[in-house]
Tab-separated table of C-alpha atoms in Angstrom:
chain	number	residue	atom	x	y	z
A	1	MET	CA	-42.401	10.395	22.735
A	2	THR	CA	-39.916	12.060	25.045
A	3	ALA	CA	-37.408	14.470	23.544
A	4	ARG	CA	-34.042	14.986	25.169
A	5	LYS	CA	-33.287	18.554	26.257
A	6	ALA	CA	-29.868	18.488	24.569
A	7	SER	CA	-31.309	17.495	21.197
A	8	GLU	CA	-33.724	20.444	21.148
A	9	ASN	CA	-30.848	22.854	20.585
A	10	GLU	CA	-28.824	20.527	18.416
A	11	SER	CA	-28.237	21.644	14.840
A	12	TRP	CA	-29.131	19.435	11.901
A	13	ASP	CA	-25.462	19.130	10.948
A	14	ALA	CA	-24.488	17.927	14.423
A	15	PHE	CA	-27.397	15.483	14.472
A	16	TRP	CA	-26.622	14.093	10.999
A	17	THR	CA	-22.935	13.687	11.804
A	18	SER	CA	-23.818	11.676	14.906
A	19	VAL	CA	-26.254	9.487	12.943
A	20	SER	CA	-24.187	8.929	9.811
A	21	ARG	CA	-20.880	8.397	11.672
A	22	PRO	CA	-18.559	9.278	8.787
A	23	LYS	CA	-15.714	6.831	8.159
A	24	THR	CA	-12.674	7.292	5.978
A	25	THR	CA	-10.473	4.976	3.968
A	26	THR	CA	-7.315	5.421	1.957
A	27	ILE	CA	-7.454	4.814	-1.785
A	28	ARG	CA	-4.188	5.130	-3.721
A	29	GLY	CA	-2.680	7.304	-1.021
A	30	VAL	CA	-5.703	9.616	-0.774
A	31	GLU	CA	-7.852	9.637	2.353
A	32	VAL	CA	-11.515	9.793	1.346
A	33	ALA	CA	-14.782	9.669	3.230
A	34	VAL	CA	-16.624	6.388	2.684
A	35	PRO	CA	-19.738	7.458	0.777
A	36	THR	CA	-22.868	6.837	2.827
A	37	ASP	CA	-25.331	8.930	0.875
A	38	MET	CA	-25.678	10.179	-2.679
A	39	PRO	CA	-25.690	13.954	-2.985
A	40	MET	CA	-28.950	14.931	-4.701
A	41	LEU	CA	-27.032	16.991	-7.219
A	42	VAL	CA	-25.139	13.918	-8.479
A	43	GLU	CA	-28.194	12.373	-10.124
A	44	GLN	CA	-28.993	15.653	-11.879
A	45	ARG	CA	-25.410	16.137	-13.048
A	46	VAL	CA	-25.158	12.535	-14.301
A	47	GLU	CA	-28.213	13.205	-16.469
A	48	GLU	CA	-26.797	16.519	-17.721
A	49	LEU	CA	-23.366	15.056	-18.469
A	50	HIS	CA	-24.638	11.793	-19.980
A	51	GLY	CA	-22.446	10.853	-22.904
A	52	SER	CA	-19.688	13.307	-22.064
A	53	ASP	CA	-16.142	12.058	-22.440
A	54	GLN	CA	-14.549	15.175	-20.956
A	55	LEU	CA	-12.144	14.526	-18.078
A	56	GLU	CA	-13.436	17.652	-16.301
A	57	ASP	CA	-16.984	16.211	-16.223
A	58	ILE	CA	-15.798	12.889	-14.809
A	59	ALA	CA	-13.644	14.714	-12.244
A	60	GLU	CA	-16.661	16.814	-11.205
A	61	LEU	CA	-18.767	13.725	-10.493
A	62	VAL	CA	-15.928	11.957	-8.674
A	63	ALA	CA	-15.394	15.100	-6.553
A	64	MET	CA	-19.090	15.132	-5.586
A	65	ILE	CA	-18.822	11.577	-4.269
A	66	PHE	CA	-15.233	11.294	-2.987
A	67	GLY	CA	-13.944	14.848	-2.610
A	68	GLN	CA	-12.138	17.513	-4.583
A	69	ASP	CA	-9.091	16.515	-6.682
A	70	CYS	CA	-9.424	12.764	-5.942
A	71	LEU	CA	-9.402	11.795	-9.594
A	72	THR	CA	-6.233	13.792	-10.308
A	73	LYS	CA	-4.468	12.427	-7.230
A	74	TRP	CA	-5.490	8.844	-8.009
A	75	ARG	CA	-4.303	9.192	-11.594
A	76	ASP	CA	-1.014	10.741	-10.430
A	77	ASN	CA	-0.600	7.870	-7.944
A	78	GLY	CA	-0.905	5.273	-10.712
A	79	MET	CA	-4.558	4.193	-10.595
A	80	GLY	CA	-5.555	2.088	-13.581
A	81	LEU	CA	-8.873	1.979	-15.404
A	82	LEU	CA	-9.994	-1.332	-13.856
A	83	GLU	CA	-9.071	-0.010	-10.423
A	84	PHE	CA	-11.084	3.154	-11.100
A	85	ARG	CA	-14.110	1.113	-12.173
A	86	VAL	CA	-13.896	-0.968	-8.981
A	87	ILE	CA	-13.726	2.196	-6.850
A	88	LEU	CA	-16.737	3.674	-8.667
A	89	THR	CA	-18.713	0.457	-8.148
A	90	TRP	CA	-17.778	0.441	-4.470
A	91	GLY	CA	-18.479	4.143	-3.970
A	92	MET	CA	-21.827	4.176	-5.770
A	93	ALA	CA	-23.061	1.099	-3.874
A	94	ASN	CA	-22.075	2.584	-0.520
A	95	ALA	CA	-23.554	5.953	-1.462
A	96	ARG	CA	-26.864	4.215	-2.205
A	97	GLY	CA	-26.857	2.602	1.235
A	98	LYS	CA	-25.564	-0.867	0.299
A	99	GLU	CA	-22.350	-1.554	2.154
A	100	LEU	CA	-19.992	-3.258	-0.251
A	101	SER	CA	-16.432	-4.387	0.394
A	102	PHE	CA	-13.640	-3.675	-2.066
A	103	GLN	CA	-13.530	-7.431	-2.830
A	104	GLU	CA	-17.272	-7.518	-3.613
A	105	ALA	CA	-16.912	-4.435	-5.809
A	106	TYR	CA	-14.002	-6.078	-7.632
A	107	GLU	CA	-16.031	-9.243	-8.229
A	108	LEU	CA	-19.017	-7.244	-9.513
A	109	THR	CA	-16.743	-5.297	-11.834
A	110	GLN	CA	-15.142	-8.510	-13.107
A	111	GLU	CA	-18.593	-10.043	-13.744
A	112	THR	CA	-19.596	-6.966	-15.706
A	113	VAL	CA	-16.429	-7.127	-17.804
A	114	ALA	CA	-16.827	-10.897	-18.358
A	115	GLU	CA	-20.425	-10.474	-19.489
A	116	GLY	CA	-19.310	-7.845	-21.959
A	117	LYS	CA	-21.327	-5.159	-20.226
A	118	ALA	CA	-18.714	-2.476	-20.449
A	119	PRO	CA	-19.913	1.041	-19.746
A	120	ALA	CA	-22.213	2.331	-22.450
A	121	PRO	CA	-20.369	4.193	-25.165
A	122	ASN	CA	-20.666	7.944	-25.131
A	123	ARG	CA	-23.081	9.717	-27.469
A	124	ALA	CA	-20.457	10.428	-30.140
A	125	ALA	CA	-19.409	6.770	-30.255
A	126	ARG	CA	-23.032	5.609	-30.519
A	127	ARG	CA	-23.680	8.045	-33.366
A	128	ALA	CA	-20.540	6.953	-35.173
A	129	GLN	CA	-21.548	3.315	-34.799
A	130	SER	CA	-25.043	4.086	-36.109
A	131	ALA	CA	-23.658	6.060	-39.042
A	132	ALA	CA	-21.309	3.204	-39.938
A	133	THR	CA	-24.208	0.896	-40.740
A	134	GLY	CA	-25.561	3.391	-43.275
A	135	GLY	CA	-29.214	3.905	-43.980
A	136	ARG	CA	-32.266	3.998	-41.825
A	137	SER	CA	-33.680	1.256	-39.656
A	138	LYS	CA	-36.115	-1.134	-41.184
A	139	PRO	CA	-39.773	-0.535	-40.363
A	140	THR	CA	-41.490	-2.889	-37.977
A	141	SER	CA	-43.803	-5.423	-39.559
A	142	ARG	CA	-47.320	-4.064	-39.893
A	143	GLY	CA	-48.718	-7.464	-38.949
A	144	SER	CA	-47.234	-7.291	-35.470
A	145	THR	CA	-47.961	-3.630	-34.779
A	146	GLY	CA	-51.104	-2.840	-36.690
A	147	SER	CA	-54.511	-3.122	-35.106
A	148	GLY	CA	-56.812	-5.856	-36.240
A	149	ARG	CA	-59.662	-5.058	-38.595
A	150	THR	CA	-62.903	-4.527	-36.775
A	151	ARG	CA	-66.131	-5.843	-38.250
A	152	SER	CA	-69.478	-4.221	-37.858
A	153	ARG	CA	-72.103	-6.072	-35.872
A	154	SER	CA	-74.926	-5.641	-38.354
């Protein structure tokens, strides 16, 4: 394997920029980088913020993927909820390495809505729903979960 002289002194940042070839697009008047990789911190923060309905938490995650203040600017520029869901679908797919067009993201979002697979309710909503039914869950049948009786071989 032959290494080029120029690449020996090249920084990681310069190398990665040349390999990833960042592109931009305009979404609701805001120029954003097309996500091509998922920041490692995003997965951790998604886990930590799971169930949160705080706008600040959503804005933090959007900023990690699309850039600072995107959510505020999009909202101020009239972005609707469906539009936001399409952009998230598009951004997350691209960030995971699957190039997806806006049209494909829209169709996926529409399929999800049609199938009734809306985003999972936050923790408070799930608890409220559980509390509304009242009482505990019914135990599982012992016949399907219990072990069979063993007989001695005598």
